[in-house]
């Protein structure tokens, strides 16, 4: 579901073209692995992200009040309000990067380009929610996403 932005399939990639919004999963997930590759098209000051474990988007803003795996330059891979979910300098600027986020119960972990980046603990409710790619084109520029897989865990 595309909310508040414009996206297209271009050469097999999802290209976020314009707007501030989300490309949201059709269903909600509790425990899952989401793998995706991303590439910022802006030379610097890029910004996007992947939101997870949210059930609604507030009417007064384009993004949920929940967990975000940041794709902002300098914060790539960080989840601001999850203890232990910090990393630095593990992405390739101007190139494709692969993230693998695993969420199970109150714990989450991230791999960046095949390397362990962090393990966090302390995810609070909701226990089940949507997963979405964030579009922030006016401020953060266009992004490409590809090879997106969501695997539901028991």
C-alpha atoms as a PDB file:
ATOM      1  CA  UNK A   1       0.000   0.000   0.000  1.00  0.00           C
ATOM      2  CA  UNK A   2       1.444   3.374  -1.029  1.00  0.00           C
ATOM      3  CA  UNK A   3       0.585   6.217   1.374  1.00  0.00           C
ATOM      4  CA  UNK A   4       1.450   9.887   0.751  1.00  0.00           C
ATOM      5  CA  UNK A   5       4.146   9.350  -1.850  1.00  0.00           C
ATOM      6  CA  UNK A   6       4.680   8.251  -5.416  1.00  0.00           C
ATOM      7  CA  UNK A   7       6.657   5.132  -6.270  1.00  0.00           C
ATOM      8  CA  UNK A   8       7.235   3.109  -9.426  1.00  0.00           C
ATOM      9  CA  UNK A   9       8.980  -0.051 -10.531  1.00  0.00           C
ATOM     10  CA  UNK A  10      12.000   0.954 -12.604  1.00  0.00           C
ATOM     11  CA  UNK A  11      14.331  -1.715 -14.023  1.00  0.00           C
ATOM     12  CA  UNK A  12      13.091  -4.119 -11.337  1.00  0.00           C
ATOM     13  CA  UNK A  13      13.749  -1.690  -8.462  1.00  0.00           C
ATOM     14  CA  UNK A  14      11.233   0.265  -6.433  1.00  0.00           C
ATOM     15  CA  UNK A  15      12.003   3.908  -7.120  1.00  0.00           C
ATOM     16  CA  UNK A  16      10.564   6.376  -4.646  1.00  0.00           C
ATOM     17  CA  UNK A  17       9.811   9.303  -6.924  1.00  0.00           C
ATOM     18  CA  UNK A  18       8.208  12.027  -4.818  1.00  0.00           C
ATOM     19  CA  UNK A  19       6.412  12.885  -1.603  1.00  0.00           C
ATOM     20  CA  UNK A  20       6.572  12.139   2.112  1.00  0.00           C
ATOM     21  CA  UNK A  21       4.973   8.853   3.017  1.00  0.00           C
ATOM     22  CA  UNK A  22       5.249   5.081   3.141  1.00  0.00           C
ATOM     23  CA  UNK A  23       5.189   1.944   1.061  1.00  0.00           C
ATOM     24  CA  UNK A  24       3.515  -0.308   3.612  1.00  0.00           C
ATOM     25  CA  UNK A  25       3.143  -4.089   3.869  1.00  0.00           C
ATOM     26  CA  UNK A  26      -0.347  -5.462   3.296  1.00  0.00           C
ATOM     27  CA  UNK A  27      -0.338  -7.421   6.550  1.00  0.00           C
ATOM     28  CA  UNK A  28       0.990  -6.940  10.062  1.00  0.00           C
ATOM     29  CA  UNK A  29       3.849  -9.004  11.486  1.00  0.00           C
ATOM     30  CA  UNK A  30       4.937  -9.881  15.022  1.00  0.00           C
ATOM     31  CA  UNK A  31       8.183 -11.829  14.554  1.00  0.00           C
ATOM     32  CA  UNK A  32       9.930 -11.564  11.201  1.00  0.00           C
ATOM     33  CA  UNK A  33      13.059 -11.156   9.122  1.00  0.00           C
ATOM     34  CA  UNK A  34      13.035  -8.406   6.520  1.00  0.00           C
ATOM     35  CA  UNK A  35      15.874  -8.247   4.015  1.00  0.00           C
ATOM     36  CA  UNK A  36      16.275  -5.432   1.524  1.00  0.00           C
ATOM     37  CA  UNK A  37      18.819  -3.598  -0.556  1.00  0.00           C
ATOM     38  CA  UNK A  38      18.772   0.183  -0.799  1.00  0.00           C
ATOM     39  CA  UNK A  39      20.620   2.928  -2.581  1.00  0.00           C
ATOM     40  CA  UNK A  40      20.335   6.671  -1.980  1.00  0.00           C
ATOM     41  CA  UNK A  41      20.336   8.684  -5.197  1.00  0.00           C
ATOM     42  CA  UNK A  42      21.276  11.977  -3.530  1.00  0.00           C
ATOM     43  CA  UNK A  43      25.026  12.704  -3.239  1.00  0.00           C
ATOM     44  CA  UNK A  44      24.732  13.742   0.425  1.00  0.00           C
ATOM     45  CA  UNK A  45      22.170  14.562   3.126  1.00  0.00           C
ATOM     46  CA  UNK A  46      19.984  11.615   2.074  1.00  0.00           C
ATOM     47  CA  UNK A  47      17.221  10.415   4.387  1.00  0.00           C
ATOM     48  CA  UNK A  48      14.748   7.547   4.366  1.00  0.00           C
ATOM     49  CA  UNK A  49      14.105   4.503   6.522  1.00  0.00           C
ATOM     50  CA  UNK A  50      12.212   1.335   7.271  1.00  0.00           C
ATOM     51  CA  UNK A  51       9.457   1.469   9.893  1.00  0.00           C
ATOM     52  CA  UNK A  52       8.218  -1.577  11.770  1.00  0.00           C
ATOM     53  CA  UNK A  53       5.784  -2.608  14.487  1.00  0.00           C
ATOM     54  CA  UNK A  54       3.247   0.169  14.042  1.00  0.00           C
ATOM     55  CA  UNK A  55      -0.508  -0.106  13.530  1.00  0.00           C
ATOM     56  CA  UNK A  56      -1.519   3.414  12.437  1.00  0.00           C
ATOM     57  CA  UNK A  57      -0.067   6.588  10.968  1.00  0.00           C
ATOM     58  CA  UNK A  58      -1.155   9.738  12.837  1.00  0.00           C
ATOM     59  CA  UNK A  59      -3.370  12.083  10.828  1.00  0.00           C
ATOM     60  CA  UNK A  60      -1.038  15.046  11.491  1.00  0.00           C
ATOM     61  CA  UNK A  61       2.175  13.510  10.045  1.00  0.00           C
ATOM     62  CA  UNK A  62       3.263  11.257   7.173  1.00  0.00           C
ATOM     63  CA  UNK A  63       5.055   8.618   9.306  1.00  0.00           C
ATOM     64  CA  UNK A  64       4.182   6.460  12.300  1.00  0.00           C
ATOM     65  CA  UNK A  65       5.344   7.003  15.872  1.00  0.00           C
ATOM     66  CA  UNK A  66       7.247   3.723  16.056  1.00  0.00           C
ATOM     67  CA  UNK A  67      10.537   2.031  15.358  1.00  0.00           C
ATOM     68  CA  UNK A  68      12.598   3.110  12.371  1.00  0.00           C
ATOM     69  CA  UNK A  69      15.747   1.575  10.937  1.00  0.00           C
ATOM     70  CA  UNK A  70      17.250   4.836   9.774  1.00  0.00           C
ATOM     71  CA  UNK A  71      18.661   5.379   6.299  1.00  0.00           C
ATOM     72  CA  UNK A  72      19.698   8.975   7.008  1.00  0.00           C
ATOM     73  CA  UNK A  73      23.289   9.811   6.095  1.00  0.00           C
ATOM     74  CA  UNK A  74      25.449   9.204   9.170  1.00  0.00           C
ATOM     75  CA  UNK A  75      22.708   7.235  10.979  1.00  0.00           C
ATOM     76  CA  UNK A  76      22.361   4.307   8.570  1.00  0.00           C
ATOM     77  CA  UNK A  77      21.052   1.292  10.481  1.00  0.00           C
ATOM     78  CA  UNK A  78      20.393   3.035  13.803  1.00  0.00           C
ATOM     79  CA  UNK A  79      17.080   2.641  15.635  1.00  0.00           C
ATOM     80  CA  UNK A  80      16.917   5.722  17.844  1.00  0.00           C
ATOM     81  CA  UNK A  81      14.726   4.478  20.678  1.00  0.00           C
ATOM     82  CA  UNK A  82      15.937   0.873  20.941  1.00  0.00           C
ATOM     83  CA  UNK A  83      18.771   0.280  23.438  1.00  0.00           C
ATOM     84  CA  UNK A  84      21.847  -1.197  21.723  1.00  0.00           C
ATOM     85  CA  UNK A  85      20.653  -0.435  18.170  1.00  0.00           C
ATOM     86  CA  UNK A  86      23.523   1.791  17.069  1.00  0.00           C
ATOM     87  CA  UNK A  87      26.189   1.389  14.425  1.00  0.00           C
ATOM     88  CA  UNK A  88      28.564   3.590  12.480  1.00  0.00           C
ATOM     89  CA  UNK A  89      30.233   3.581   9.067  1.00  0.00           C
ATOM     90  CA  UNK A  90      29.106   0.159   7.826  1.00  0.00           C
ATOM     91  CA  UNK A  91      27.427   1.294   4.591  1.00  0.00           C
ATOM     92  CA  UNK A  92      28.821   2.040   1.154  1.00  0.00           C
ATOM     93  CA  UNK A  93      27.955   5.582   0.107  1.00  0.00           C
ATOM     94  CA  UNK A  94      26.709   5.863  -3.471  1.00  0.00           C
ATOM     95  CA  UNK A  95      26.323   2.088  -3.814  1.00  0.00           C
ATOM     96  CA  UNK A  96      23.853  -0.656  -2.948  1.00  0.00           C
ATOM     97  CA  UNK A  97      23.647  -1.740   0.701  1.00  0.00           C
ATOM     98  CA  UNK A  98      21.953  -4.845   2.078  1.00  0.00           C
ATOM     99  CA  UNK A  99      20.160  -4.796   5.444  1.00  0.00           C
ATOM    100  CA  UNK A 100      18.758  -7.836   7.236  1.00  0.00           C
ATOM    101  CA  UNK A 101      16.562  -6.975  10.227  1.00  0.00           C
ATOM    102  CA  UNK A 102      15.405  -9.758  12.542  1.00  0.00           C
ATOM    103  CA  UNK A 103      12.653  -8.986  15.077  1.00  0.00           C
ATOM    104  CA  UNK A 104      11.555 -11.560  17.636  1.00  0.00           C
ATOM    105  CA  UNK A 105       9.652 -10.623  20.771  1.00  0.00           C
ATOM    106  CA  UNK A 106      11.370  -7.685  22.481  1.00  0.00           C
ATOM    107  CA  UNK A 107      14.662  -8.290  20.625  1.00  0.00           C
ATOM    108  CA  UNK A 108      15.946  -7.132  17.265  1.00  0.00           C
ATOM    109  CA  UNK A 109      19.225  -7.427  15.386  1.00  0.00           C
ATOM    110  CA  UNK A 110      20.620  -5.989  12.181  1.00  0.00           C
ATOM    111  CA  UNK A 111      23.165  -7.178   9.650  1.00  0.00           C
ATOM    112  CA  UNK A 112      24.609  -4.657   7.209  1.00  0.00           C
ATOM    113  CA  UNK A 113      26.227  -5.971   4.039  1.00  0.00           C
ATOM    114  CA  UNK A 114      26.564  -9.437   5.605  1.00  0.00           C
ATOM    115  CA  UNK A 115      28.207  -8.232   8.843  1.00  0.00           C
ATOM    116  CA  UNK A 116      26.569  -8.129  12.306  1.00  0.00           C
ATOM    117  CA  UNK A 117      25.826  -4.490  13.133  1.00  0.00           C
ATOM    118  CA  UNK A 118      23.925  -4.566  16.444  1.00  0.00           C
ATOM    119  CA  UNK A 119      21.627  -6.475  18.773  1.00  0.00           C
ATOM    120  CA  UNK A 120      18.974  -4.575  20.668  1.00  0.00           C
ATOM    121  CA  UNK A 121      16.532  -5.480  23.404  1.00  0.00           C
ATOM    122  CA  UNK A 122      13.525  -3.588  24.690  1.00  0.00           C
ATOM    123  CA  UNK A 123      10.992  -3.398  21.862  1.00  0.00           C
ATOM    124  CA  UNK A 124       7.703  -2.264  23.370  1.00  0.00           C
ATOM    125  CA  UNK A 125       4.217  -2.822  21.959  1.00  0.00           C
ATOM    126  CA  UNK A 126       2.465  -3.222  19.771  1.00  0.00           C
ATOM    127  CA  UNK A 127       3.554  -6.828  19.465  1.00  0.00           C
ATOM    128  CA  UNK A 128       2.381  -6.897  15.849  1.00  0.00           C
ATOM    129  CA  UNK A 129       2.454  -4.200  13.192  1.00  0.00           C
ATOM    130  CA  UNK A 130       3.139  -3.110   9.647  1.00  0.00           C
ATOM    131  CA  UNK A 131       6.527  -2.869   7.932  1.00  0.00           C
ATOM    132  CA  UNK A 132       7.082   0.081   5.580  1.00  0.00           C
ATOM    133  CA  UNK A 133       9.700   1.804   3.477  1.00  0.00           C
ATOM    134  CA  UNK A 134       9.710   5.521   4.159  1.00  0.00           C
ATOM    135  CA  UNK A 135       9.671   8.160   1.437  1.00  0.00           C
ATOM    136  CA  UNK A 136      11.120  11.564   2.297  1.00  0.00           C
ATOM    137  CA  UNK A 137      11.923  12.844  -1.170  1.00  0.00           C
ATOM    138  CA  UNK A 138      11.691  16.652  -0.634  1.00  0.00           C
ATOM    139  CA  UNK A 139      14.285  16.592   2.155  1.00  0.00           C
ATOM    140  CA  UNK A 140      16.070  13.265   1.788  1.00  0.00           C
ATOM    141  CA  UNK A 141      16.011  12.639  -1.924  1.00  0.00           C
ATOM    142  CA  UNK A 142      15.031   9.666  -4.015  1.00  0.00           C
ATOM    143  CA  UNK A 143      15.883   6.084  -3.050  1.00  0.00           C
ATOM    144  CA  UNK A 144      15.913   2.762  -4.862  1.00  0.00           C
ATOM    145  CA  UNK A 145      14.976  -0.498  -3.120  1.00  0.00           C
ATOM    146  CA  UNK A 146      15.276  -4.042  -4.443  1.00  0.00           C
ATOM    147  CA  UNK A 147      15.383  -7.689  -3.365  1.00  0.00           C
ATOM    148  CA  UNK A 148      12.883  -7.129  -0.562  1.00  0.00           C
ATOM    149  CA  UNK A 149      11.891 -10.247   1.375  1.00  0.00           C
ATOM    150  CA  UNK A 150       9.768 -10.577   4.508  1.00  0.00           C
ATOM    151  CA  UNK A 151       9.851 -13.931   6.292  1.00  0.00           C
ATOM    152  CA  UNK A 152       7.372 -14.434   9.109  1.00  0.00           C
ATOM    153  CA  UNK A 153       8.805 -16.217  12.165  1.00  0.00           C
ATOM    154  CA  UNK A 154       6.837 -18.240  14.743  1.00  0.00           C
END
